[in-house]
Tab-separated table of C-alpha atoms and ligand atoms in Angstrom:
chain	number	residue	atom	x	y	z
A	1	MET	CA	268.467	-1.887	241.221
A	2	HIS	CA	268.805	-5.581	241.839
A	3	ARG	CA	270.887	-5.607	244.951
A	4	SER	CA	273.383	-3.403	246.872
A	5	THR	CA	276.232	-4.855	248.892
A	6	PHE	CA	278.816	-3.110	251.153
A	7	ASP	CA	281.992	-4.933	251.913
A	8	GLY	CA	283.505	-2.401	254.231
A	9	GLN	CA	285.480	-0.573	251.613
A	10	SER	CA	283.234	-0.300	248.595
A	11	ILE	CA	279.593	-0.284	247.676
A	12	ARG	CA	278.659	-2.529	244.848
A	13	GLU	CA	275.267	-2.132	243.217
A	14	VAL	CA	273.827	-4.295	240.409
A	15	TRP	CA	271.258	-2.469	238.262
A	16	ALA	CA	269.002	-3.651	235.460
A	17	VAL	CA	268.725	-1.084	232.746
A	18	GLY	CA	266.196	-1.485	229.896
A	19	SER	CA	267.411	-1.159	226.353
A	20	ARG	CA	266.137	1.836	224.333
A	21	SER	CA	266.419	0.153	221.039
A	22	VAL	CA	265.486	-3.446	221.712
A	23	GLY	CA	262.136	-3.827	223.438
A	24	GLY	CA	262.242	-6.120	226.481
A	25	GLN	CA	266.018	-6.316	226.446
A	26	MET	CA	267.592	-5.616	229.854
A	27	TYR	CA	271.227	-4.978	230.549
A	28	THR	CA	273.004	-5.602	233.775
A	29	VAL	CA	275.179	-2.758	235.051
A	30	ASP	CA	277.527	-3.219	237.910
A	31	VAL	CA	278.358	0.083	239.697
A	32	CYS	CA	281.169	-0.059	242.313
A	33	ARG	CA	281.983	2.998	244.379
A	34	ASP	CA	284.858	3.198	246.750
A	35	ALA	CA	287.525	5.649	247.791
A	36	ALA	CA	288.951	5.768	244.299
A	37	GLY	CA	285.662	6.837	242.744
A	38	VAL	CA	282.996	5.130	240.749
A	39	GLU	CA	283.501	2.344	238.268
A	40	SER	CA	280.836	0.752	236.246
A	41	LEU	CA	280.525	-2.289	233.975
A	42	CYS	CA	277.815	-3.103	231.532
A	43	ASP	CA	277.091	-6.228	229.581
A	44	CYS	CA	275.751	-4.570	226.487
A	45	GLN	CA	277.326	-4.685	223.049
A	46	ALA	CA	278.589	-1.072	223.144
A	47	ALA	CA	280.404	-1.617	226.498
A	48	LEU	CA	281.869	-4.876	225.421
A	49	THR	CA	283.561	-3.086	222.578
A	50	ASP	CA	284.867	-0.375	224.911
A	51	ARG	CA	282.431	2.239	223.807
A	52	ILE	CA	280.469	4.425	226.179
A	53	CYS	CA	276.939	3.281	226.728
A	54	TRP	CA	274.089	5.100	228.328
A	55	HIS	CA	273.160	2.172	230.584
A	56	ARG	CA	276.104	2.848	232.770
A	57	CYS	CA	275.337	6.543	232.771
A	58	ALA	CA	271.700	5.801	233.746
A	59	ALA	CA	272.788	3.444	236.495
A	60	ARG	CA	275.228	5.962	237.891
A	61	GLU	CA	272.602	8.695	237.787
A	62	ALA	CA	270.038	6.494	239.483
A	63	SER	CA	272.626	5.392	242.025
A	64	ALA	CA	273.288	9.046	242.817
A	65	GLY	CA	269.582	9.688	243.293
A	66	ARG	CA	269.145	11.722	240.167
A	67	LEU	CA	266.875	9.400	238.279
A	68	PRO	CA	263.712	7.578	239.261
A	69	CYS	CA	264.323	3.894	239.740
A	70	HIS	CA	263.303	0.761	241.627
A	71	ASN	CA	265.068	-0.169	244.877
A	72	PRO	CA	266.007	-3.839	245.621
A	73	THR	CA	262.586	-4.474	247.074
A	74	GLY	CA	260.828	-3.265	243.952
A	75	SER	CA	259.551	0.018	245.369
A	76	ARG	CA	259.696	3.054	243.130
A	77	MET	CA	262.351	5.617	244.185
A	78	HIS	CA	262.157	9.223	242.997
A	79	PRO	CA	264.890	11.752	242.909
A	80	GLN	CA	264.637	14.185	245.766
A	81	ARG	CA	263.058	17.329	244.576
A	82	ARG	CA	265.035	20.510	245.108
A	83	PRO	CA	263.295	22.839	247.497
A	84	ALA	CA	261.980	25.972	245.691
A	85	ALA	CA	264.378	28.937	245.762
A	86	PRO	CA	263.482	31.149	248.680
A	87	ALA	CA	261.840	34.484	247.817
A	88	PRO	CA	264.340	37.389	247.752
A	89	ALA	CA	264.521	39.036	251.117
A	90	VAL	CA	264.590	42.490	249.522
A	91	LEU	CA	261.987	43.291	246.930
A	92	PRO	CA	262.840	45.551	244.094
A	93	THR	CA	261.692	49.155	244.362
A	94	ILE	CA	260.145	51.583	241.869
A	95	GLY	CA	260.718	55.204	242.633
A	96	GLY	CA	261.620	54.408	246.248
A	97	LYS	CA	258.495	52.399	246.900
A	98	PRO	CA	258.897	48.683	247.413
A	99	VAL	CA	257.264	46.570	244.661
A	100	THR	CA	254.730	44.306	246.317
A	101	GLN	CA	253.924	40.801	245.250
A	102	ALA	CA	250.504	42.048	244.046
A	103	MET	CA	252.190	44.541	241.780
A	104	LEU	CA	254.350	41.811	240.291
A	105	THR	CA	251.438	39.620	239.622
A	106	GLY	CA	249.267	42.410	238.293
A	107	LYS	CA	246.574	41.908	240.850
A	108	VAL	CA	246.508	45.397	242.154
A	109	ARG	CA	243.091	46.845	242.772
A	110	ARG	CA	242.758	50.498	242.264
A	111	SER	CA	240.131	52.405	244.128
A	112	ALA	CA	238.014	54.592	241.911
B	201	ZN	ZN1	275.454	-0.689	228.288
């Protein structure tokens, strides 16, 4: 992200997105979010001819925190990791006996 500005009604972000096909080529994507939703502009060839381009998609995803990116000061930002799903409160049972974690992982020691 190059910069982010807030004018009271909308947030405008300017992103630099690297080209997949042309090494070193960067495109500028302008993402504007306001009460009406999200709009984006890109200066690549596809967007200029009204086709969908992935740069805008990438900028939107990064803007929403779903892609790693650089913030305006150049620090790396990572998507927030989803917390692991909590273990089920009720373990399955076999023949009325609760299945223990050790049984599920096969680490049951049997006494001889
Ligand atoms: Zn584009």
